[in-house]
């Protein structure tokens, strides 16, 4: 199913070669091929005759059938993402990361089922569980992100799915994914993990036994803050079920957006390396400031999740948090408003740095968030880290003043 013939290629090479099957980039009648799969826009697909139309009714997912089932631009992106996850059978694309997560949960859960959801999950993921899933008769139990092998005690005969997000994208707790996956497997429970922070480049989740990964491509894969999309990548066992549900829900993506995502994907390796390096420079500087309570970054040696990060991850991205010691909301606001290199805005993973305030105490239910210092989240971009640090220094001056 993948476009690369050699499964041993390294991720940086796969990023360059992925999705560029000859039938998607060239036509022998034109005498050559183009580098990037062109944008194939389509609703209607024309058939040669009725026999052709009838035969195509049973088409596989990578043959032209009807626009909603995709065109080569869409398949090229899906294929390139599948290539990045050793052990993956296929990838499905969705209009946003939230749509990917919601569709995955809907596809894998039925009325009467029980879901174990990590307490540090992205808030709209929780909202889907508490809203639509609850309405459809699925019960959710939130669990402590640090639970590890203790997850076994929460599994009931009705538990069908354990959802993970590591690190949590607001509070950055690391999860012991192999320990949780082992307990899930032993009890026949499926695992699904939001891998947006790390991408498969830094954390090959399927290779570590996770069954389905969700990713918001809006973040690091797109990388330029100008398009939204999400993906589910799954093992051979679950892929047909997810594909069927996605077709039933009528979820499809624009080939123009896929072309933007493919463009972002080609440079993901170099961008992530720079995001990670810049993020660490800023995080280390913040750790030495008297105004800062703690820096929430698993790649820092003092972080509670550092050992797990060092064991399972091959690098870091540029998203992390820190607390402002003794600062109230007004102090945090003065700090953030004084920044100019950091834009104030949601999302992350784009080339430009962003900052948002966050309030985890309002969200958590399994384990109370007891840190009373205000929390700030930074998405560190590709600027020079010295300019970012100078900007933060101005923020601290404004906070004091
Ligand atoms: C961890 C995580 N997962 C999923 C999403 C949702 O992605 P999207 O904005 O593409 O719907 C986000 C968005 O911020 C996120 O932070």
mmCIF file of C-alpha atoms and ligand atoms in Angstrom:
data_model
loop_
_atom_site.group_PDB
_atom_site.id
_atom_site.type_symbol
_atom_site.label_atom_id
_atom_site.label_comp_id
_atom_site.label_asym_id
_atom_site.label_seq_id
_atom_site.Cartn_x
_atom_site.Cartn_y
_atom_site.Cartn_z
ATOM 1 C CA UNK A 1 0.000 0.000 0.000
ATOM 2 C CA UNK A 2 2.930 2.352 0.462
ATOM 3 C CA UNK A 3 4.731 4.143 -2.342
ATOM 4 C CA UNK A 4 8.210 3.275 -1.129
ATOM 5 C CA UNK A 5 9.520 -0.152 -2.074
ATOM 6 C CA UNK A 6 12.170 -0.156 0.629
ATOM 7 C CA UNK A 7 10.814 -0.320 4.195
ATOM 8 C CA UNK A 8 14.330 0.302 5.538
ATOM 9 C CA UNK A 9 14.530 3.850 4.230
ATOM 10 C CA UNK A 10 15.043 6.419 6.953
ATOM 11 C CA UNK A 11 12.196 8.840 7.783
ATOM 12 C CA UNK A 12 13.916 11.869 6.169
ATOM 13 C CA UNK A 13 14.135 9.974 2.874
ATOM 14 C CA UNK A 14 10.576 8.691 3.156
ATOM 15 C CA UNK A 15 9.390 12.293 3.584
ATOM 16 C CA UNK A 16 10.976 13.164 0.253
ATOM 17 C CA UNK A 17 9.862 10.077 -1.668
ATOM 18 C CA UNK A 18 6.457 9.364 -0.117
ATOM 19 C CA UNK A 19 3.320 9.555 -2.242
ATOM 20 C CA UNK A 20 5.187 10.053 -5.502
ATOM 21 C CA UNK A 21 4.021 6.941 -7.322
ATOM 22 C CA UNK A 22 4.689 7.211 -11.078
ATOM 23 C CA UNK A 23 0.984 6.881 -11.909
ATOM 24 C CA UNK A 24 0.265 9.963 -9.756
ATOM 25 C CA UNK A 25 3.075 12.167 -11.038
ATOM 26 C CA UNK A 26 3.281 11.383 -14.758
ATOM 27 C CA UNK A 27 1.646 10.083 -17.847
ATOM 28 C CA UNK A 28 3.774 8.247 -20.471
ATOM 29 C CA UNK A 29 1.855 10.084 -23.209
ATOM 30 C CA UNK A 30 3.248 13.394 -21.927
ATOM 31 C CA UNK A 31 6.775 12.064 -22.047
ATOM 32 C CA UNK A 32 7.728 12.734 -18.427
ATOM 33 C CA UNK A 33 6.606 13.241 -14.879
ATOM 34 C CA UNK A 34 6.353 16.149 -12.445
ATOM 35 C CA UNK A 35 7.946 16.211 -9.010
ATOM 36 C CA UNK A 36 4.751 16.744 -7.012
ATOM 37 C CA UNK A 37 1.461 14.914 -7.533
ATOM 38 C CA UNK A 38 -0.739 17.548 -9.258
ATOM 39 C CA UNK A 39 -3.958 18.814 -7.696
ATOM 40 C CA UNK A 40 -6.718 16.586 -8.996
ATOM 41 C CA UNK A 41 -10.015 18.332 -8.260
ATOM 42 C CA UNK A 42 -13.049 16.145 -8.842
ATOM 43 C CA UNK A 43 -16.563 15.344 -7.858
ATOM 44 C CA UNK A 44 -17.672 13.359 -10.915
ATOM 45 C CA UNK A 45 -15.510 10.598 -12.325
ATOM 46 C CA UNK A 46 -16.307 9.620 -15.935
ATOM 47 C CA UNK A 47 -16.530 5.932 -16.879
ATOM 48 C CA UNK A 48 -15.939 4.409 -20.305
ATOM 49 C CA UNK A 49 -19.222 2.481 -20.318
ATOM 50 C CA UNK A 50 -21.731 0.821 -17.992
ATOM 51 C CA UNK A 51 -19.630 -2.279 -17.521
ATOM 52 C CA UNK A 52 -16.784 -0.040 -16.342
ATOM 53 C CA UNK A 53 -19.117 1.843 -13.972
ATOM 54 C CA UNK A 54 -20.434 -1.414 -12.483
ATOM 55 C CA UNK A 55 -16.955 -2.821 -12.031
ATOM 56 C CA UNK A 56 -15.762 0.304 -10.238
ATOM 57 C CA UNK A 57 -18.589 0.077 -7.667
ATOM 58 C CA UNK A 58 -16.274 -2.268 -5.789
ATOM 59 C CA UNK A 59 -13.200 -0.129 -6.342
ATOM 60 C CA UNK A 60 -10.450 -0.093 -3.758
ATOM 61 C CA UNK A 61 -9.642 3.145 -1.968
ATOM 62 C CA UNK A 62 -6.960 4.166 -4.489
ATOM 63 C CA UNK A 63 -8.934 3.906 -7.739
ATOM 64 C CA UNK A 64 -11.039 6.787 -9.072
ATOM 65 C CA UNK A 65 -14.694 6.216 -8.190
ATOM 66 C CA UNK A 66 -16.320 9.433 -6.918
ATOM 67 C CA UNK A 67 -14.736 12.644 -5.625
ATOM 68 C CA UNK A 68 -15.588 11.954 -1.996
ATOM 69 C CA UNK A 69 -13.406 8.823 -2.083
ATOM 70 C CA UNK A 70 -10.417 10.916 -3.111
ATOM 71 C CA UNK A 71 -8.164 11.513 -6.066
ATOM 72 C CA UNK A 72 -4.424 10.900 -6.509
ATOM 73 C CA UNK A 73 -3.535 14.102 -4.600
ATOM 74 C CA UNK A 74 -5.413 12.790 -1.563
ATOM 75 C CA UNK A 75 -4.017 9.278 -1.870
ATOM 76 C CA UNK A 76 -0.487 10.642 -2.246
ATOM 77 C CA UNK A 77 -0.712 12.407 1.135
ATOM 78 C CA UNK A 78 -2.316 9.388 2.812
ATOM 79 C CA UNK A 79 0.315 7.115 1.315
ATOM 80 C CA UNK A 80 3.203 9.343 2.413
ATOM 81 C CA UNK A 81 1.851 9.402 5.983
ATOM 82 C CA UNK A 82 1.393 5.618 6.023
ATOM 83 C CA UNK A 83 5.009 5.245 4.910
ATOM 84 C CA UNK A 84 6.179 7.079 8.038
ATOM 85 C CA UNK A 85 4.584 4.621 10.484
ATOM 86 C CA UNK A 86 6.217 1.184 10.492
ATOM 87 C CA UNK A 87 3.392 -1.321 10.994
ATOM 88 C CA UNK A 88 0.701 0.863 9.410
ATOM 89 C CA UNK A 89 -1.724 -0.451 6.821
ATOM 90 C CA UNK A 90 -3.282 2.843 5.755
ATOM 91 C CA UNK A 91 -4.177 6.456 6.545
ATOM 92 C CA UNK A 92 -7.521 8.254 6.365
ATOM 93 C CA UNK A 93 -7.751 12.020 6.035
ATOM 94 C CA UNK A 94 -10.264 14.346 7.715
ATOM 95 C CA UNK A 95 -11.135 18.050 7.497
ATOM 96 C CA UNK A 96 -9.458 18.720 10.882
ATOM 97 C CA UNK A 97 -7.651 16.976 13.708
ATOM 98 C CA UNK A 98 -10.829 17.084 15.788
ATOM 99 C CA UNK A 99 -12.767 15.405 12.964
ATOM 100 C CA UNK A 100 -10.141 12.634 12.806
ATOM 101 C CA UNK A 101 -10.343 11.971 16.556
ATOM 102 C CA UNK A 102 -14.158 12.098 16.654
ATOM 103 C CA UNK A 103 -14.505 9.833 13.611
ATOM 104 C CA UNK A 104 -12.039 7.351 15.097
ATOM 105 C CA UNK A 105 -13.916 7.208 18.404
ATOM 106 C CA UNK A 106 -17.260 6.810 16.603
ATOM 107 C CA UNK A 107 -15.871 4.045 14.417
ATOM 108 C CA UNK A 108 -14.402 2.033 17.278
ATOM 109 C CA UNK A 109 -17.056 2.404 19.992
ATOM 110 C CA UNK A 110 -20.683 1.223 20.286
ATOM 111 C CA UNK A 111 -23.508 1.815 22.782
ATOM 112 C CA UNK A 112 -22.703 0.137 26.107
ATOM 113 C CA UNK A 113 -18.943 0.373 25.580
ATOM 114 C CA UNK A 114 -16.555 1.933 28.090
ATOM 115 C CA UNK A 115 -13.724 4.282 27.079
ATOM 116 C CA UNK A 116 -10.623 5.123 29.122
ATOM 117 C CA UNK A 117 -9.566 8.669 28.240
ATOM 118 C CA UNK A 118 -6.393 10.337 29.502
ATOM 119 C CA UNK A 119 -7.148 13.316 31.771
ATOM 120 C CA UNK A 120 -4.608 15.489 29.915
ATOM 121 C CA UNK A 121 -6.301 15.068 26.511
ATOM 122 C CA UNK A 122 -6.933 18.040 24.233
ATOM 123 C CA UNK A 123 -10.125 19.669 25.547
ATOM 124 C CA UNK A 124 -12.314 19.185 22.411
ATOM 125 C CA UNK A 125 -11.514 15.442 22.620
ATOM 126 C CA UNK A 126 -13.010 15.435 26.118
ATOM 127 C CA UNK A 127 -15.942 17.475 24.906
ATOM 128 C CA UNK A 128 -16.754 14.830 22.253
ATOM 129 C CA UNK A 129 -16.672 12.081 24.903
ATOM 130 C CA UNK A 130 -18.851 14.021 27.356
ATOM 131 C CA UNK A 131 -21.258 15.109 24.613
ATOM 132 C CA UNK A 132 -21.885 12.949 21.597
ATOM 133 C CA UNK A 133 -20.364 9.706 22.879
ATOM 134 C CA UNK A 134 -22.327 9.968 26.124
ATOM 135 C CA UNK A 135 -25.504 10.588 24.096
ATOM 136 C CA UNK A 136 -24.786 7.409 22.120
ATOM 137 C CA UNK A 137 -24.425 5.352 25.311
ATOM 138 C CA UNK A 138 -20.631 5.218 25.604
ATOM 139 C CA UNK A 139 -19.290 5.882 29.107
ATOM 140 C CA UNK A 140 -15.923 7.568 29.632
ATOM 141 C CA UNK A 141 -13.586 7.287 32.611
ATOM 142 C CA UNK A 142 -10.737 9.809 32.743
ATOM 143 C CA UNK A 143 -7.445 8.445 34.020
ATOM 144 C CA UNK A 144 -4.264 9.939 35.469
ATOM 145 C CA UNK A 145 -1.694 10.430 32.662
ATOM 146 C CA UNK A 146 0.997 8.924 34.932
ATOM 147 C CA UNK A 147 -1.003 5.718 35.532
ATOM 148 C CA UNK A 148 1.279 3.407 33.483
ATOM 149 C CA UNK A 149 0.663 -0.290 34.193
ATOM 150 C CA UNK A 150 -1.990 0.732 36.749
ATOM 151 C CA UNK A 151 -4.380 1.162 33.801
ATOM 152 C CA UNK A 152 -5.118 -2.567 34.239
ATOM 153 C CA UNK A 153 -7.172 -1.780 37.356
ATOM 154 C CA UNK A 154 -9.515 0.476 35.361
ATOM 155 C CA UNK A 155 -10.237 -1.991 32.547
ATOM 156 C CA UNK A 156 -13.713 -3.536 32.830
ATOM 157 C CA UNK A 157 -15.358 -6.163 30.584
ATOM 158 C CA UNK A 158 -17.011 -3.238 28.743
ATOM 159 C CA UNK A 159 -13.757 -1.346 28.107
ATOM 160 C CA UNK A 160 -13.160 -1.305 24.360
ATOM 161 C CA UNK A 161 -10.729 1.565 23.897
ATOM 162 C CA UNK A 162 -7.924 3.348 25.745
ATOM 163 C CA UNK A 163 -7.093 6.799 24.392
ATOM 164 C CA UNK A 164 -3.648 8.340 25.008
ATOM 165 C CA UNK A 165 -2.011 11.688 24.297
ATOM 166 C CA UNK A 166 1.696 11.882 25.156
ATOM 167 C CA UNK A 167 2.790 14.419 26.101
ATOM 168 C CA UNK A 168 -0.487 16.178 26.880
ATOM 169 C CA UNK A 169 -0.587 19.208 24.615
ATOM 170 C CA UNK A 170 -1.470 21.652 27.420
ATOM 171 C CA UNK A 171 0.347 20.290 30.476
ATOM 172 C CA UNK A 172 2.986 18.001 28.885
ATOM 173 C CA UNK A 173 2.765 14.899 31.097
ATOM 174 C CA UNK A 174 4.434 11.898 29.485
ATOM 175 C CA UNK A 175 2.597 8.586 29.405
ATOM 176 C CA UNK A 176 4.228 5.156 29.683
ATOM 177 C CA UNK A 177 2.799 4.058 26.348
ATOM 178 C CA UNK A 178 4.431 0.579 26.174
ATOM 179 C CA UNK A 179 3.171 -0.284 29.688
ATOM 180 C CA UNK A 180 -0.382 0.816 28.845
ATOM 181 C CA UNK A 181 -0.362 -0.915 25.463
ATOM 182 C CA UNK A 182 0.834 -4.180 27.045
ATOM 183 C CA UNK A 183 -2.054 -4.143 29.575
ATOM 184 C CA UNK A 184 -4.546 -3.232 26.833
ATOM 185 C CA UNK A 185 -3.358 -6.050 24.560
ATOM 186 C CA UNK A 186 -3.550 -8.581 27.378
ATOM 187 C CA UNK A 187 -7.234 -7.683 27.838
ATOM 188 C CA UNK A 188 -8.142 -7.340 24.152
ATOM 189 C CA UNK A 189 -8.603 -3.550 24.372
ATOM 190 C CA UNK A 190 -7.772 -1.278 21.417
ATOM 191 C CA UNK A 191 -5.428 1.717 21.895
ATOM 192 C CA UNK A 192 -5.606 5.045 20.078
ATOM 193 C CA UNK A 193 -3.054 7.829 20.576
ATOM 194 C CA UNK A 194 -3.028 11.509 19.617
ATOM 195 C CA UNK A 195 0.510 11.855 18.209
ATOM 196 C CA UNK A 196 0.284 15.486 17.088
ATOM 197 C CA UNK A 197 3.079 16.735 19.389
ATOM 198 C CA UNK A 198 5.715 14.256 18.239
ATOM 199 C CA UNK A 199 4.548 13.046 14.818
ATOM 200 C CA UNK A 200 5.787 9.566 13.818
ATOM 201 C CA UNK A 201 9.237 11.082 13.243
ATOM 202 C CA UNK A 202 9.843 11.534 16.969
ATOM 203 C CA UNK A 203 7.567 8.775 18.274
ATOM 204 C CA UNK A 204 6.699 5.812 16.020
ATOM 205 C CA UNK A 205 3.629 4.853 18.024
ATOM 206 C CA UNK A 206 2.355 1.973 15.889
ATOM 207 C CA UNK A 207 5.760 0.298 16.075
ATOM 208 C CA UNK A 208 5.417 0.455 19.880
ATOM 209 C CA UNK A 209 2.123 -1.417 19.724
ATOM 210 C CA UNK A 210 -0.504 1.365 19.507
ATOM 211 C CA UNK A 211 -3.372 0.343 17.171
ATOM 212 C CA UNK A 212 -4.452 3.737 15.781
ATOM 213 C CA UNK A 213 -2.725 7.119 15.780
ATOM 214 C CA UNK A 214 -4.528 10.414 15.326
ATOM 215 C CA UNK A 215 -2.692 13.500 14.185
ATOM 216 C CA UNK A 216 -3.722 17.071 13.552
ATOM 217 C CA UNK A 217 -1.882 17.811 10.296
ATOM 218 C CA UNK A 218 -2.846 21.438 10.902
ATOM 219 C CA UNK A 219 0.172 21.645 13.224
ATOM 220 C CA UNK A 220 3.665 20.404 12.282
ATOM 221 C CA UNK A 221 2.828 18.547 9.062
ATOM 222 C CA UNK A 222 1.244 21.589 7.392
ATOM 223 C CA UNK A 223 3.704 23.751 9.274
ATOM 224 C CA UNK A 224 2.624 27.092 7.769
ATOM 225 C CA UNK A 225 -0.623 27.934 9.640
ATOM 226 C CA UNK A 226 -2.675 28.130 6.453
ATOM 227 C CA UNK A 227 -4.575 24.844 6.203
ATOM 228 C CA UNK A 228 -6.498 22.445 8.445
ATOM 229 C CA UNK A 229 -6.582 18.662 8.276
ATOM 230 C CA UNK A 230 -6.404 15.543 10.403
ATOM 231 C CA UNK A 231 -5.367 11.931 9.892
ATOM 232 C CA UNK A 232 -5.883 8.487 11.360
ATOM 233 C CA UNK A 233 -3.229 5.874 10.661
ATOM 234 C CA UNK A 234 -4.056 2.296 11.593
ATOM 235 C CA UNK A 235 -2.902 -1.297 11.644
ATOM 236 C CA UNK A 236 -4.200 -3.899 9.193
ATOM 237 C CA UNK A 237 -6.846 -5.155 11.610
ATOM 238 C CA UNK A 238 -8.532 -1.774 12.218
ATOM 239 C CA UNK A 239 -7.975 0.017 8.925
ATOM 240 C CA UNK A 240 -11.024 -1.493 7.073
ATOM 241 C CA UNK A 241 -13.345 -0.585 9.952
ATOM 242 C CA UNK A 242 -12.106 3.002 10.077
ATOM 243 C CA UNK A 243 -12.322 3.360 6.304
ATOM 244 C CA UNK A 244 -15.885 2.038 6.235
ATOM 245 C CA UNK A 245 -16.982 4.427 9.002
ATOM 246 C CA UNK A 246 -15.276 7.349 7.245
ATOM 247 C CA UNK A 247 -17.139 6.574 4.022
ATOM 248 C CA UNK A 248 -20.421 6.292 5.947
ATOM 249 C CA UNK A 249 -19.848 9.652 7.624
ATOM 250 C CA UNK A 250 -19.072 11.189 4.235
ATOM 251 C CA UNK A 251 -15.851 12.775 5.455
ATOM 252 C CA UNK A 252 -13.504 13.932 2.713
ATOM 253 C CA UNK A 253 -10.775 16.525 2.232
ATOM 254 C CA UNK A 254 -9.892 19.046 -0.455
ATOM 255 C CA UNK A 255 -7.088 18.080 -2.882
ATOM 256 C CA UNK A 256 -5.841 21.689 -2.721
ATOM 257 C CA UNK A 257 -5.339 21.332 1.036
ATOM 258 C CA UNK A 258 -3.670 17.954 0.487
ATOM 259 C CA UNK A 259 -1.171 19.614 -1.843
ATOM 260 C CA UNK A 260 -0.379 22.145 0.917
ATOM 261 C CA UNK A 261 0.042 19.323 3.430
ATOM 262 C CA UNK A 262 2.298 17.392 1.058
ATOM 263 C CA UNK A 263 4.439 20.492 0.616
ATOM 264 C CA UNK A 264 4.723 20.844 4.399
ATOM 265 C CA UNK A 265 5.491 17.155 4.845
ATOM 266 C CA UNK A 266 8.589 17.297 2.631
ATOM 267 C CA UNK A 267 10.362 19.602 5.119
ATOM 268 C CA UNK A 268 8.959 18.160 8.346
ATOM 269 C CA UNK A 269 12.255 16.590 9.410
ATOM 270 C CA UNK A 270 14.314 19.792 9.177
ATOM 271 C CA UNK A 271 11.576 21.986 10.612
ATOM 272 C CA UNK A 272 10.963 19.714 13.596
ATOM 273 C CA UNK A 273 14.680 19.642 14.362
ATOM 274 C CA UNK A 274 14.793 23.454 14.396
ATOM 275 C CA UNK A 275 11.544 23.750 16.389
ATOM 276 C CA UNK A 276 12.982 21.332 18.948
ATOM 277 C CA UNK A 277 16.360 23.054 19.178
ATOM 278 C CA UNK A 278 14.799 26.522 19.472
ATOM 279 C CA UNK A 279 12.260 25.288 21.995
ATOM 280 C CA UNK A 280 14.981 23.815 24.191
ATOM 281 C CA UNK A 281 17.036 27.027 24.029
ATOM 282 C CA UNK A 282 14.014 29.042 25.169
ATOM 283 C CA UNK A 283 12.961 26.444 27.779
ATOM 284 C CA UNK A 284 16.444 26.309 29.327
ATOM 285 C CA UNK A 285 16.586 30.090 29.492
ATOM 286 C CA UNK A 286 13.144 30.225 31.135
ATOM 287 C CA UNK A 287 14.218 27.575 33.680
ATOM 288 C CA UNK A 288 16.875 30.007 34.940
ATOM 289 C CA UNK A 289 14.502 32.963 35.405
ATOM 290 C CA UNK A 290 13.370 33.934 38.885
ATOM 291 C CA UNK A 291 9.855 34.775 37.580
ATOM 292 C CA UNK A 292 9.301 31.172 36.416
ATOM 293 C CA UNK A 293 7.891 28.492 38.721
ATOM 294 C CA UNK A 294 8.386 25.418 36.526
ATOM 295 C CA UNK A 295 8.995 24.654 32.896
ATOM 296 C CA UNK A 296 6.788 21.858 31.558
ATOM 297 C CA UNK A 297 8.988 20.274 28.899
ATOM 298 C CA UNK A 298 9.687 16.512 28.846
ATOM 299 C CA UNK A 299 13.084 16.938 27.161
ATOM 300 C CA UNK A 300 14.430 18.887 30.165
ATOM 301 C CA UNK A 301 16.293 16.544 32.559
ATOM 302 C CA UNK A 302 14.366 17.810 35.614
ATOM 303 C CA UNK A 303 10.937 17.129 34.080
ATOM 304 C CA UNK A 304 8.931 14.299 35.744
ATOM 305 C CA UNK A 305 8.389 12.695 32.304
ATOM 306 C CA UNK A 306 12.003 12.989 31.182
ATOM 307 C CA UNK A 307 12.973 9.329 31.663
ATOM 308 C CA UNK A 308 10.027 8.120 29.562
ATOM 309 C CA UNK A 309 10.728 10.745 26.915
ATOM 310 C CA UNK A 310 14.400 9.749 26.735
ATOM 311 C CA UNK A 311 13.471 6.060 26.489
ATOM 312 C CA UNK A 312 10.725 6.303 23.827
ATOM 313 C CA UNK A 313 11.203 9.493 21.811
ATOM 314 C CA UNK A 314 13.923 10.339 19.303
ATOM 315 C CA UNK A 315 13.617 14.116 19.703
ATOM 316 C CA UNK A 316 11.434 16.992 20.802
ATOM 317 C CA UNK A 317 9.081 19.379 19.078
ATOM 318 C CA UNK A 318 8.748 23.043 20.028
ATOM 319 C CA UNK A 319 5.551 23.110 22.115
ATOM 320 C CA UNK A 320 5.843 23.397 25.907
ATOM 321 C CA UNK A 321 4.564 25.337 28.902
ATOM 322 C CA UNK A 322 5.827 27.215 31.931
ATOM 323 C CA UNK A 323 4.287 28.718 35.041
ATOM 324 C CA UNK A 324 4.687 32.279 36.244
ATOM 325 C CA UNK A 325 5.565 32.224 39.934
ATOM 326 C CA UNK A 326 3.131 34.252 42.040
ATOM 327 C CA UNK A 327 1.672 35.995 38.975
ATOM 328 C CA UNK A 328 -2.093 36.451 38.872
ATOM 329 C CA UNK A 329 -4.110 36.631 35.663
ATOM 330 C CA UNK A 330 -3.374 40.370 35.315
ATOM 331 C CA UNK A 331 0.385 39.751 35.570
ATOM 332 C CA UNK A 332 0.202 36.983 32.980
ATOM 333 C CA UNK A 333 -1.800 39.247 30.701
ATOM 334 C CA UNK A 334 0.803 42.038 31.019
ATOM 335 C CA UNK A 335 3.521 39.502 30.181
ATOM 336 C CA UNK A 336 1.756 38.113 27.091
ATOM 337 C CA UNK A 337 0.527 41.466 25.784
ATOM 338 C CA UNK A 338 4.094 42.818 25.819
ATOM 339 C CA UNK A 339 5.365 40.081 23.465
ATOM 340 C CA UNK A 340 5.744 40.855 19.779
ATOM 341 C CA UNK A 341 7.737 37.919 18.350
ATOM 342 C CA UNK A 342 5.110 35.558 19.795
ATOM 343 C CA UNK A 343 1.683 35.996 18.213
ATOM 344 C CA UNK A 344 -1.307 35.454 20.502
ATOM 345 C CA UNK A 345 -3.318 32.675 18.954
ATOM 346 C CA UNK A 346 -4.554 29.100 19.055
ATOM 347 C CA UNK A 347 -3.000 26.194 17.253
ATOM 348 C CA UNK A 348 0.739 25.500 17.051
ATOM 349 C CA UNK A 349 3.379 23.852 14.894
ATOM 350 C CA UNK A 350 3.561 26.646 12.324
ATOM 351 C CA UNK A 351 6.832 28.362 11.403
ATOM 352 C CA UNK A 352 5.942 31.382 13.583
ATOM 353 C CA UNK A 353 6.026 31.459 17.362
ATOM 354 C CA UNK A 354 2.762 31.621 19.302
ATOM 355 C CA UNK A 355 1.712 32.112 22.921
ATOM 356 C CA UNK A 356 -1.530 31.396 24.800
ATOM 357 C CA UNK A 357 -2.552 31.433 28.470
ATOM 358 C CA UNK A 358 -4.045 28.156 29.694
ATOM 359 C CA UNK A 359 -6.063 27.112 32.733
ATOM 360 C CA UNK A 360 -5.909 23.321 33.207
ATOM 361 C CA UNK A 361 -7.568 23.422 36.644
ATOM 362 C CA UNK A 362 -10.886 24.122 34.897
ATOM 363 C CA UNK A 363 -10.633 21.003 32.748
ATOM 364 C CA UNK A 364 -9.219 18.164 34.860
ATOM 365 C CA UNK A 365 -11.430 15.582 36.578
ATOM 366 C CA UNK A 366 -9.292 12.481 37.331
ATOM 367 C CA UNK A 367 -6.510 14.308 39.161
ATOM 368 C CA UNK A 368 -6.972 17.923 40.261
ATOM 369 C CA UNK A 369 -4.500 20.455 38.849
ATOM 370 C CA UNK A 370 -3.238 21.999 42.064
ATOM 371 C CA UNK A 371 -0.517 24.346 40.794
ATOM 372 C CA UNK A 372 -1.911 27.817 41.461
ATOM 373 C CA UNK A 373 0.725 29.646 39.358
ATOM 374 C CA UNK A 374 -0.563 30.861 35.991
ATOM 375 C CA UNK A 375 0.354 28.699 33.032
ATOM 376 C CA UNK A 376 1.588 29.926 29.662
ATOM 377 C CA UNK A 377 1.990 27.760 26.557
ATOM 378 C CA UNK A 378 4.565 28.546 23.881
ATOM 379 C CA UNK A 379 4.776 27.169 20.372
ATOM 380 C CA UNK A 380 8.355 28.002 19.472
ATOM 381 C CA UNK A 381 8.805 28.698 15.781
ATOM 382 C CA UNK A 382 11.726 28.952 13.393
ATOM 383 C CA UNK A 383 12.946 32.443 14.338
ATOM 384 C CA UNK A 384 16.394 32.869 15.890
ATOM 385 C CA UNK A 385 16.121 31.797 19.531
ATOM 386 C CA UNK A 386 18.062 34.887 20.727
ATOM 387 C CA UNK A 387 15.307 37.134 19.310
ATOM 388 C CA UNK A 388 12.646 35.049 21.028
ATOM 389 C CA UNK A 389 14.497 35.218 24.341
ATOM 390 C CA UNK A 390 14.890 39.008 24.019
ATOM 391 C CA UNK A 391 11.131 39.230 23.429
ATOM 392 C CA UNK A 392 10.367 37.153 26.532
ATOM 393 C CA UNK A 393 12.724 39.341 28.536
ATOM 394 C CA UNK A 394 10.597 42.361 27.524
ATOM 395 C CA UNK A 395 7.532 40.411 28.672
ATOM 396 C CA UNK A 396 9.018 39.876 32.132
ATOM 397 C CA UNK A 397 9.879 43.567 32.367
ATOM 398 C CA UNK A 398 6.281 44.488 31.521
ATOM 399 C CA UNK A 399 4.943 41.959 34.033
ATOM 400 C CA UNK A 400 7.027 43.509 36.818
ATOM 401 C CA UNK A 401 6.238 47.063 35.816
HETATM 402 C C1 LIG B 1 -3.134 17.660 20.641
HETATM 403 C C2 LIG B 1 -4.120 18.153 19.648
HETATM 404 N N1 LIG B 1 -4.859 17.253 18.996
HETATM 405 C C3 LIG B 1 -5.782 17.627 18.090
HETATM 406 C C4 LIG B 1 -6.004 18.956 17.816
HETATM 407 C C5 LIG B 1 -7.083 19.333 16.843
HETATM 408 O O1 LIG B 1 -6.577 19.669 15.612
HETATM 409 P P1 LIG B 1 -7.353 20.639 14.611
HETATM 410 O O2 LIG B 1 -7.135 22.027 15.101
HETATM 411 O O3 LIG B 1 -6.711 20.333 13.306
HETATM 412 O O4 LIG B 1 -8.800 20.223 14.637
HETATM 413 C C6 LIG B 1 -5.255 19.938 18.457
HETATM 414 C C7 LIG B 1 -5.472 21.369 18.149
HETATM 415 O O5 LIG B 1 -4.958 22.259 18.783
HETATM 416 C C8 LIG B 1 -4.301 19.522 19.413
HETATM 417 O O6 LIG B 1 -3.581 20.430 20.105
#
